[in-house]
Amino acid sequence: MITLRQINELRQLVQCWHGKGELVGVAMTMGALHAGHLSLATAAREECDRVLATLFVNPLQFGPAEDYEQYPREEERDLALLEESGCDAVFAPSVETIFPRGERFPTDSRTLVTVRGITQGLCGRSRPGHFAGVTTEVMKMMNITGADVAYFGEKDYQQYLVIRAMAEDLFLPVRVVACPTVREPDGLAMSSRNAYLTPAERARAPGLYATLCQMAAALRERGAGAAAGLVASGTGELLRLGFDAVEYLEIRDNALAEPGEDTAAAALRVFAAVRLGQARLIDNVAVEPEAAQA
Ligand code: PAF
């Protein structure tokens, strides 16, 4: 596995692969890797001839009061894990390479890529500018890597839909694929931010997934008409389980639209973001997992 830091080096490598007719897959990450990230590389390994990973903590997607400085950076460990997962190359550029004008927030950008509509609710409400920061950086990575297929985790389901919409609207020659959320044995969705949890908080954290699963099961039985009542009882349950705050708990369809009374239960998903100590945890559960890839 080779590690590249310069844009032109990566472009030459991918051009060489494409010249041989090889299909290139990419797993984009911010490092501090866990099994969820590695599952993206594994999915790429299964479908593509060549596997790339990116390691880059993107400043543009962190708000001024968020954890950009604190975000775990473990490059040596991450590179070893990516090599074990069968990656052919890793692109790990400096911040100056990707943001040569010193941009730190989306408002600093001369060129900004924004997807409207589906970026407004859920994480977009509590993290203004976050998705513009993601799409601007992911667009750069798509352009630099030239990958044919890009893999993203379903834990960040809204992010996956936003990136897929960007790729579709801008005619990017890339297929955007969602991979299932990878969970700890007790159900907690794997996340680099789980490292912020104290042992006592870590013991409470699986209550998030358990609550979402209960809500999904109730929707399956009672239909979309039960949504409002389930959100109210689910919020109470999360607070009772010891989460410090429920940033949002919402039921949407697989395209993130607000459901009506007659929306098919199978098209619904339950989304949440909660605060637990220093961590902000997000998760989502589909009422019918097989309907997940809308
Ligand atoms: O999901 C992430 O880790 C990041 O948002 C991504 C897609 C790598 C962009 O920085």
Tab-separated table of C-alpha atoms and ligand atoms in Angstrom:
chain	number	residue	atom	x	y	z
A	1	MET	CA	0.000	0.000	0.000
A	2	ILE	CA	1.334	3.403	-0.832
A	3	THR	CA	0.599	6.645	0.981
A	4	LEU	CA	0.371	9.757	-1.166
A	5	ARG	CA	0.161	13.356	-0.029
A	6	GLN	CA	0.265	15.270	-3.297
A	7	ILE	CA	-2.672	15.711	-5.674
A	8	ASN	CA	-0.623	15.145	-8.850
A	9	GLU	CA	0.888	11.891	-7.524
A	10	LEU	CA	-2.554	10.478	-6.809
A	11	ARG	CA	-3.903	11.595	-10.165
A	12	GLN	CA	-1.012	9.860	-11.977
A	13	LEU	CA	-1.614	6.647	-10.073
A	14	VAL	CA	-5.363	6.601	-10.805
A	15	GLN	CA	-4.738	7.491	-14.467
A	16	CYS	CA	-2.405	4.499	-14.683
A	17	TRP	CA	-5.099	2.211	-13.141
A	18	HIS	CA	-7.778	3.597	-15.445
A	19	GLY	CA	-5.399	3.149	-18.402
A	20	LYS	CA	-5.441	-0.584	-17.650
A	21	GLY	CA	-9.245	-0.549	-17.540
A	22	GLU	CA	-9.363	-1.021	-13.761
A	23	LEU	CA	-12.366	0.034	-11.671
A	24	VAL	CA	-11.353	2.263	-8.749
A	25	GLY	CA	-13.284	2.414	-5.461
A	26	VAL	CA	-12.722	4.928	-2.673
A	27	ALA	CA	-13.514	4.922	1.041
A	28	MET	CA	-13.409	8.522	2.256
A	29	THR	CA	-12.602	8.906	5.948
A	30	MET	CA	-11.445	11.393	8.556
A	31	GLY	CA	-9.255	8.736	10.166
A	32	ALA	CA	-9.508	7.417	13.758
A	33	LEU	CA	-10.666	4.308	11.964
A	34	HIS	CA	-12.973	1.627	13.287
A	35	ALA	CA	-14.617	-1.438	11.761
A	36	GLY	CA	-17.274	0.758	10.121
A	37	HIS	CA	-14.654	2.567	8.042
A	38	LEU	CA	-12.878	-0.678	7.233
A	39	SER	CA	-16.164	-2.170	5.993
A	40	LEU	CA	-16.181	0.574	3.321
A	41	ALA	CA	-12.739	-0.519	2.140
A	42	THR	CA	-13.886	-4.157	2.226
A	43	ALA	CA	-16.961	-3.332	0.116
A	44	ALA	CA	-14.680	-1.550	-2.359
A	45	ARG	CA	-12.319	-4.552	-2.399
A	46	GLU	CA	-15.233	-6.836	-3.307
A	47	GLU	CA	-16.472	-4.699	-6.210
A	48	CYS	CA	-13.450	-2.872	-7.585
A	49	ASP	CA	-10.040	-3.704	-9.025
A	50	ARG	CA	-8.310	-0.993	-6.994
A	51	VAL	CA	-9.093	0.417	-3.562
A	52	LEU	CA	-8.236	3.890	-2.399
A	53	ALA	CA	-8.861	5.434	1.008
A	54	THR	CA	-8.653	9.076	1.982
A	55	LEU	CA	-7.546	10.191	5.439
A	56	PHE	CA	-8.335	13.832	6.024
A	57	VAL	CA	-9.918	15.682	8.945
A	58	ASN	CA	-11.965	18.222	7.043
A	59	PRO	CA	-12.022	21.564	8.918
A	60	LEU	CA	-14.873	22.922	6.811
A	61	GLN	CA	-17.431	20.512	8.254
A	62	PHE	CA	-16.790	21.448	11.915
A	63	GLY	CA	-18.611	24.442	13.403
A	64	PRO	CA	-16.726	27.033	15.502
A	65	ALA	CA	-17.746	25.387	18.793
A	66	GLU	CA	-17.199	21.819	17.566
A	67	ASP	CA	-14.391	19.313	18.057
A	68	TYR	CA	-12.090	19.984	15.065
A	69	GLU	CA	-8.955	20.432	17.205
A	70	GLN	CA	-9.882	17.574	19.533
A	71	TYR	CA	-10.846	15.126	16.773
A	72	PRO	CA	-8.611	12.026	17.172
A	73	ARG	CA	-5.696	11.853	14.731
A	74	GLU	CA	-3.996	8.440	14.629
A	75	GLU	CA	-2.383	8.255	11.222
A	76	GLU	CA	0.146	5.492	11.846
A	77	ARG	CA	-2.510	3.164	13.274
A	78	ASP	CA	-4.980	4.084	10.515
A	79	LEU	CA	-2.462	3.315	7.757
A	80	ALA	CA	-1.749	-0.110	9.249
A	81	LEU	CA	-5.483	-0.898	9.415
A	82	LEU	CA	-6.065	0.225	5.832
A	83	GLU	CA	-3.190	-1.911	4.618
A	84	GLU	CA	-4.672	-4.934	6.426
A	85	SER	CA	-8.033	-4.190	4.774
A	86	GLY	CA	-6.499	-4.520	1.336
A	87	CYS	CA	-6.236	-0.864	0.278
A	88	ASP	CA	-3.869	-0.224	-2.624
A	89	ALA	CA	-3.271	3.433	-1.818
A	90	VAL	CA	-4.134	6.070	0.766
A	91	PHE	CA	-4.403	9.771	0.063
A	92	ALA	CA	-3.515	11.662	3.242
A	93	PRO	CA	-2.980	15.299	2.237
A	94	SER	CA	-2.159	18.237	4.478
A	95	VAL	CA	-4.854	20.806	5.271
A	96	GLU	CA	-2.915	23.333	3.141
A	97	THR	CA	-3.094	21.007	0.133
A	98	ILE	CA	-6.886	20.798	0.241
A	99	PHE	CA	-7.535	24.331	1.505
A	100	PRO	CA	-4.627	26.410	0.168
A	101	ARG	CA	-6.399	29.687	0.966
A	102	GLY	CA	-6.530	28.815	4.658
A	103	GLU	CA	-10.274	28.210	4.598
A	104	ARG	CA	-11.577	27.004	7.950
A	105	PHE	CA	-15.347	27.459	7.581
A	106	PRO	CA	-17.672	27.209	4.552
A	107	THR	CA	-18.071	30.991	4.626
A	108	ASP	CA	-14.313	31.319	3.902
A	109	SER	CA	-14.655	29.417	0.629
A	110	ARG	CA	-14.494	31.132	-2.719
A	111	THR	CA	-16.225	28.136	-4.291
A	112	LEU	CA	-18.759	26.314	-2.172
A	113	VAL	CA	-20.755	23.223	-3.111
A	114	THR	CA	-24.145	23.178	-1.426
A	115	VAL	CA	-27.077	20.827	-1.744
A	116	ARG	CA	-30.353	22.468	-0.787
A	117	GLY	CA	-33.474	20.955	0.730
A	118	ILE	CA	-32.314	17.697	2.288
A	119	THR	CA	-29.520	19.523	4.134
A	120	GLN	CA	-31.973	21.690	6.081
A	121	GLY	CA	-33.367	19.355	8.750
A	122	LEU	CA	-31.920	16.733	11.109
A	123	CYS	CA	-28.139	17.316	11.445
A	124	GLY	CA	-28.398	20.362	9.173
A	125	ARG	CA	-30.549	22.178	11.728
A	126	SER	CA	-28.154	21.796	14.640
A	127	ARG	CA	-24.959	22.051	12.551
A	128	PRO	CA	-25.381	25.025	10.206
A	129	GLY	CA	-22.846	24.905	7.370
A	130	HIS	CA	-21.883	21.315	8.152
A	131	PHE	CA	-23.166	19.772	4.934
A	132	ALA	CA	-21.763	22.576	2.776
A	133	GLY	CA	-18.421	21.808	4.431
A	134	VAL	CA	-18.832	18.114	3.659
A	135	THR	CA	-19.911	18.519	0.025
A	136	THR	CA	-17.249	21.120	-0.770
A	137	GLU	CA	-14.520	18.832	0.544
A	138	VAL	CA	-16.004	15.610	-0.863
A	139	MET	CA	-16.316	17.275	-4.279
A	140	LYS	CA	-12.586	18.098	-4.104
A	141	MET	CA	-11.812	14.491	-3.127
A	142	MET	CA	-14.010	13.148	-5.945
A	143	ASN	CA	-12.148	15.377	-8.425
A	144	ILE	CA	-8.735	14.488	-7.069
A	145	THR	CA	-9.246	10.736	-6.734
A	146	GLY	CA	-11.249	10.251	-9.929
A	147	ALA	CA	-12.740	7.147	-8.290
A	148	ASP	CA	-15.510	5.287	-10.106
A	149	VAL	CA	-17.317	4.182	-6.941
A	150	ALA	CA	-17.398	5.947	-3.547
A	151	TYR	CA	-18.538	4.178	-0.366
A	152	PHE	CA	-20.170	5.903	2.628
A	153	GLY	CA	-21.628	4.537	5.863
A	154	GLU	CA	-25.375	4.436	6.480
A	155	LYS	CA	-24.852	5.684	10.026
A	156	ASP	CA	-24.537	9.095	8.377
A	157	TYR	CA	-27.575	8.420	6.230
A	158	GLN	CA	-28.361	12.103	5.612
A	159	GLN	CA	-24.750	12.675	4.537
A	160	TYR	CA	-24.979	9.721	2.138
A	161	LEU	CA	-28.138	11.147	0.520
A	162	VAL	CA	-26.603	14.619	0.292
A	163	ILE	CA	-23.449	13.307	-1.391
A	164	ARG	CA	-25.510	11.125	-3.732
A	165	ALA	CA	-27.633	14.157	-4.691
A	166	MET	CA	-24.504	16.241	-5.334
A	167	ALA	CA	-23.018	13.530	-7.554
A	168	GLU	CA	-26.269	13.173	-9.485
A	169	ASP	CA	-26.910	16.910	-9.907
A	170	LEU	CA	-23.342	17.693	-10.990
A	171	PHE	CA	-23.070	14.665	-13.320
A	172	LEU	CA	-20.060	13.325	-11.447
A	173	PRO	CA	-18.834	10.098	-13.052
A	174	VAL	CA	-18.998	8.260	-9.738
A	175	ARG	CA	-21.442	5.789	-8.222
A	176	VAL	CA	-22.228	6.588	-4.579
A	177	VAL	CA	-22.861	3.485	-2.487
A	178	ALA	CA	-24.205	3.183	1.077
A	179	CYS	CA	-22.799	0.469	3.340
A	180	PRO	CA	-24.657	-0.858	6.401
A	181	THR	CA	-23.904	0.651	9.819
A	182	VAL	CA	-21.401	-1.437	11.743
A	183	ARG	CA	-22.310	-1.857	15.415
A	184	GLU	CA	-20.619	-2.905	18.631
A	185	PRO	CA	-21.979	-6.205	20.036
A	186	ASP	CA	-24.358	-4.207	22.286
A	187	GLY	CA	-25.788	-2.284	19.304
A	188	LEU	CA	-23.945	1.050	19.617
A	189	ALA	CA	-23.124	2.328	16.127
A	190	MET	CA	-19.358	2.529	15.661
A	191	SER	CA	-18.116	6.105	15.550
A	192	SER	CA	-14.761	7.778	16.094
A	193	ARG	CA	-16.549	10.030	18.585
A	194	ASN	CA	-17.423	7.068	20.849
A	195	ALA	CA	-13.880	7.583	22.187
A	196	TYR	CA	-15.174	10.692	24.010
A	197	LEU	CA	-17.484	8.568	26.211
A	198	THR	CA	-16.525	7.822	29.820
A	199	PRO	CA	-17.070	4.178	30.927
A	200	ALA	CA	-20.374	5.155	32.613
A	201	GLU	CA	-21.575	6.973	29.478
A	202	ARG	CA	-20.441	4.088	27.268
A	203	ALA	CA	-22.646	1.763	29.333
A	204	ARG	CA	-25.681	4.003	28.663
A	205	ALA	CA	-24.947	4.643	24.978
A	206	PRO	CA	-26.545	1.449	23.498
A	207	GLY	CA	-29.905	2.775	24.747
A	208	LEU	CA	-29.971	4.976	21.658
A	209	TYR	CA	-30.057	2.067	19.202
A	210	ALA	CA	-32.442	0.106	21.443
A	211	THR	CA	-34.900	3.024	21.489
A	212	LEU	CA	-34.713	3.500	17.712
A	213	CYS	CA	-35.303	-0.236	17.188
A	214	GLN	CA	-38.371	-0.149	19.475
A	215	MET	CA	-39.746	2.814	17.547
A	216	ALA	CA	-39.096	1.093	14.199
A	217	ALA	CA	-40.881	-2.052	15.425
A	218	ALA	CA	-43.866	0.011	16.592
A	219	LEU	CA	-44.033	1.791	13.211
A	220	ARG	CA	-43.955	-1.557	11.445
A	221	GLU	CA	-46.964	-2.665	13.510
A	222	ARG	CA	-48.938	0.561	13.806
A	223	GLY	CA	-48.022	2.471	10.631
A	224	ALA	CA	-46.998	6.095	9.973
A	225	GLY	CA	-50.032	7.443	11.855
A	226	ALA	CA	-48.287	6.484	15.107
A	227	ALA	CA	-45.230	8.664	14.329
A	228	ALA	CA	-45.991	11.725	16.498
A	229	GLY	CA	-46.829	9.656	19.579
A	230	LEU	CA	-43.728	7.513	19.115
A	231	VAL	CA	-41.463	10.569	18.850
A	232	ALA	CA	-42.879	11.955	22.102
A	233	SER	CA	-42.519	8.655	23.993
A	234	GLY	CA	-39.101	7.943	22.403
A	235	THR	CA	-37.771	11.350	23.510
A	236	GLY	CA	-38.938	10.657	27.062
A	237	GLU	CA	-37.318	7.218	26.962
A	238	LEU	CA	-33.938	8.594	25.787
A	239	LEU	CA	-33.917	11.164	28.595
A	240	ARG	CA	-34.931	8.484	31.110
A	241	LEU	CA	-32.026	6.323	29.876
A	242	GLY	CA	-29.628	9.107	30.845
A	243	PHE	CA	-28.851	10.936	27.598
A	244	ASP	CA	-28.146	14.585	28.440
A	245	ALA	CA	-30.168	16.024	25.555
A	246	VAL	CA	-32.085	14.875	22.515
A	247	GLU	CA	-31.012	17.150	19.676
A	248	TYR	CA	-33.544	15.552	17.395
A	249	LEU	CA	-35.623	12.404	17.179
A	250	GLU	CA	-37.549	12.256	13.922
A	251	ILE	CA	-39.320	9.863	11.650
A	252	ARG	CA	-38.752	10.513	7.963
A	253	ASP	CA	-39.038	8.446	4.825
A	254	ASN	CA	-35.974	7.013	3.089
A	255	ALA	CA	-35.643	10.185	1.002
A	256	LEU	CA	-35.859	12.323	4.191
A	257	ALA	CA	-39.365	13.639	3.435
A	258	GLU	CA	-41.773	14.125	6.333
A	259	PRO	CA	-44.177	11.174	6.270
A	260	GLY	CA	-47.915	11.579	5.883
A	261	GLU	CA	-50.503	9.368	7.584
A	262	ASP	CA	-50.589	7.155	4.485
A	263	THR	CA	-46.809	6.789	3.944
A	264	ALA	CA	-45.981	3.075	3.800
A	265	ALA	CA	-44.362	2.029	7.077
A	266	ALA	CA	-41.734	0.095	5.083
A	267	ALA	CA	-40.438	3.396	3.635
A	268	LEU	CA	-39.808	4.950	7.070
A	269	ARG	CA	-36.646	5.488	9.056
A	270	VAL	CA	-36.100	6.763	12.583
A	271	PHE	CA	-33.291	9.318	13.009
A	272	ALA	CA	-31.736	10.689	16.182
A	273	ALA	CA	-28.905	12.811	17.496
A	274	VAL	CA	-28.272	12.897	21.228
A	275	ARG	CA	-25.754	14.378	23.592
A	276	LEU	CA	-23.981	12.200	26.108
A	277	GLY	CA	-21.194	13.916	28.042
A	278	GLN	CA	-18.677	15.262	25.520
A	279	ALA	CA	-20.067	13.122	22.703
A	280	ARG	CA	-22.724	13.822	20.136
A	281	LEU	CA	-24.078	10.480	18.931
A	282	ILE	CA	-26.162	9.981	15.813
A	283	ASP	CA	-27.913	6.884	14.556
A	284	ASN	CA	-30.807	5.811	12.368
A	285	VAL	CA	-32.819	2.648	11.910
A	286	ALA	CA	-34.885	1.640	8.889
A	287	VAL	CA	-38.307	0.137	9.551
A	288	GLU	CA	-37.554	-2.346	6.766
A	289	PRO	CA	-33.783	-2.755	6.438
A	290	GLU	CA	-34.090	-4.176	2.913
A	291	ALA	CA	-35.753	-0.915	1.797
A	292	ALA	CA	-32.745	1.032	3.032
A	293	GLN	CA	-31.079	1.726	-0.312
A	294	ALA	CA	-33.806	3.900	-1.813
B	1	PAF	O1	-18.149	10.669	7.092
B	1	PAF	C1	-17.023	11.207	7.223
B	1	PAF	O2	-16.101	10.678	7.832
B	1	PAF	C2	-16.799	12.577	6.593
B	1	PAF	O3	-17.925	13.377	6.707
B	1	PAF	C3	-16.314	12.492	5.136
B	1	PAF	C4	-17.348	11.862	4.226
B	1	PAF	C5	-15.031	11.677	5.064
B	1	PAF	C6	-16.019	13.892	4.603
B	1	PAF	O4	-15.049	14.533	5.359
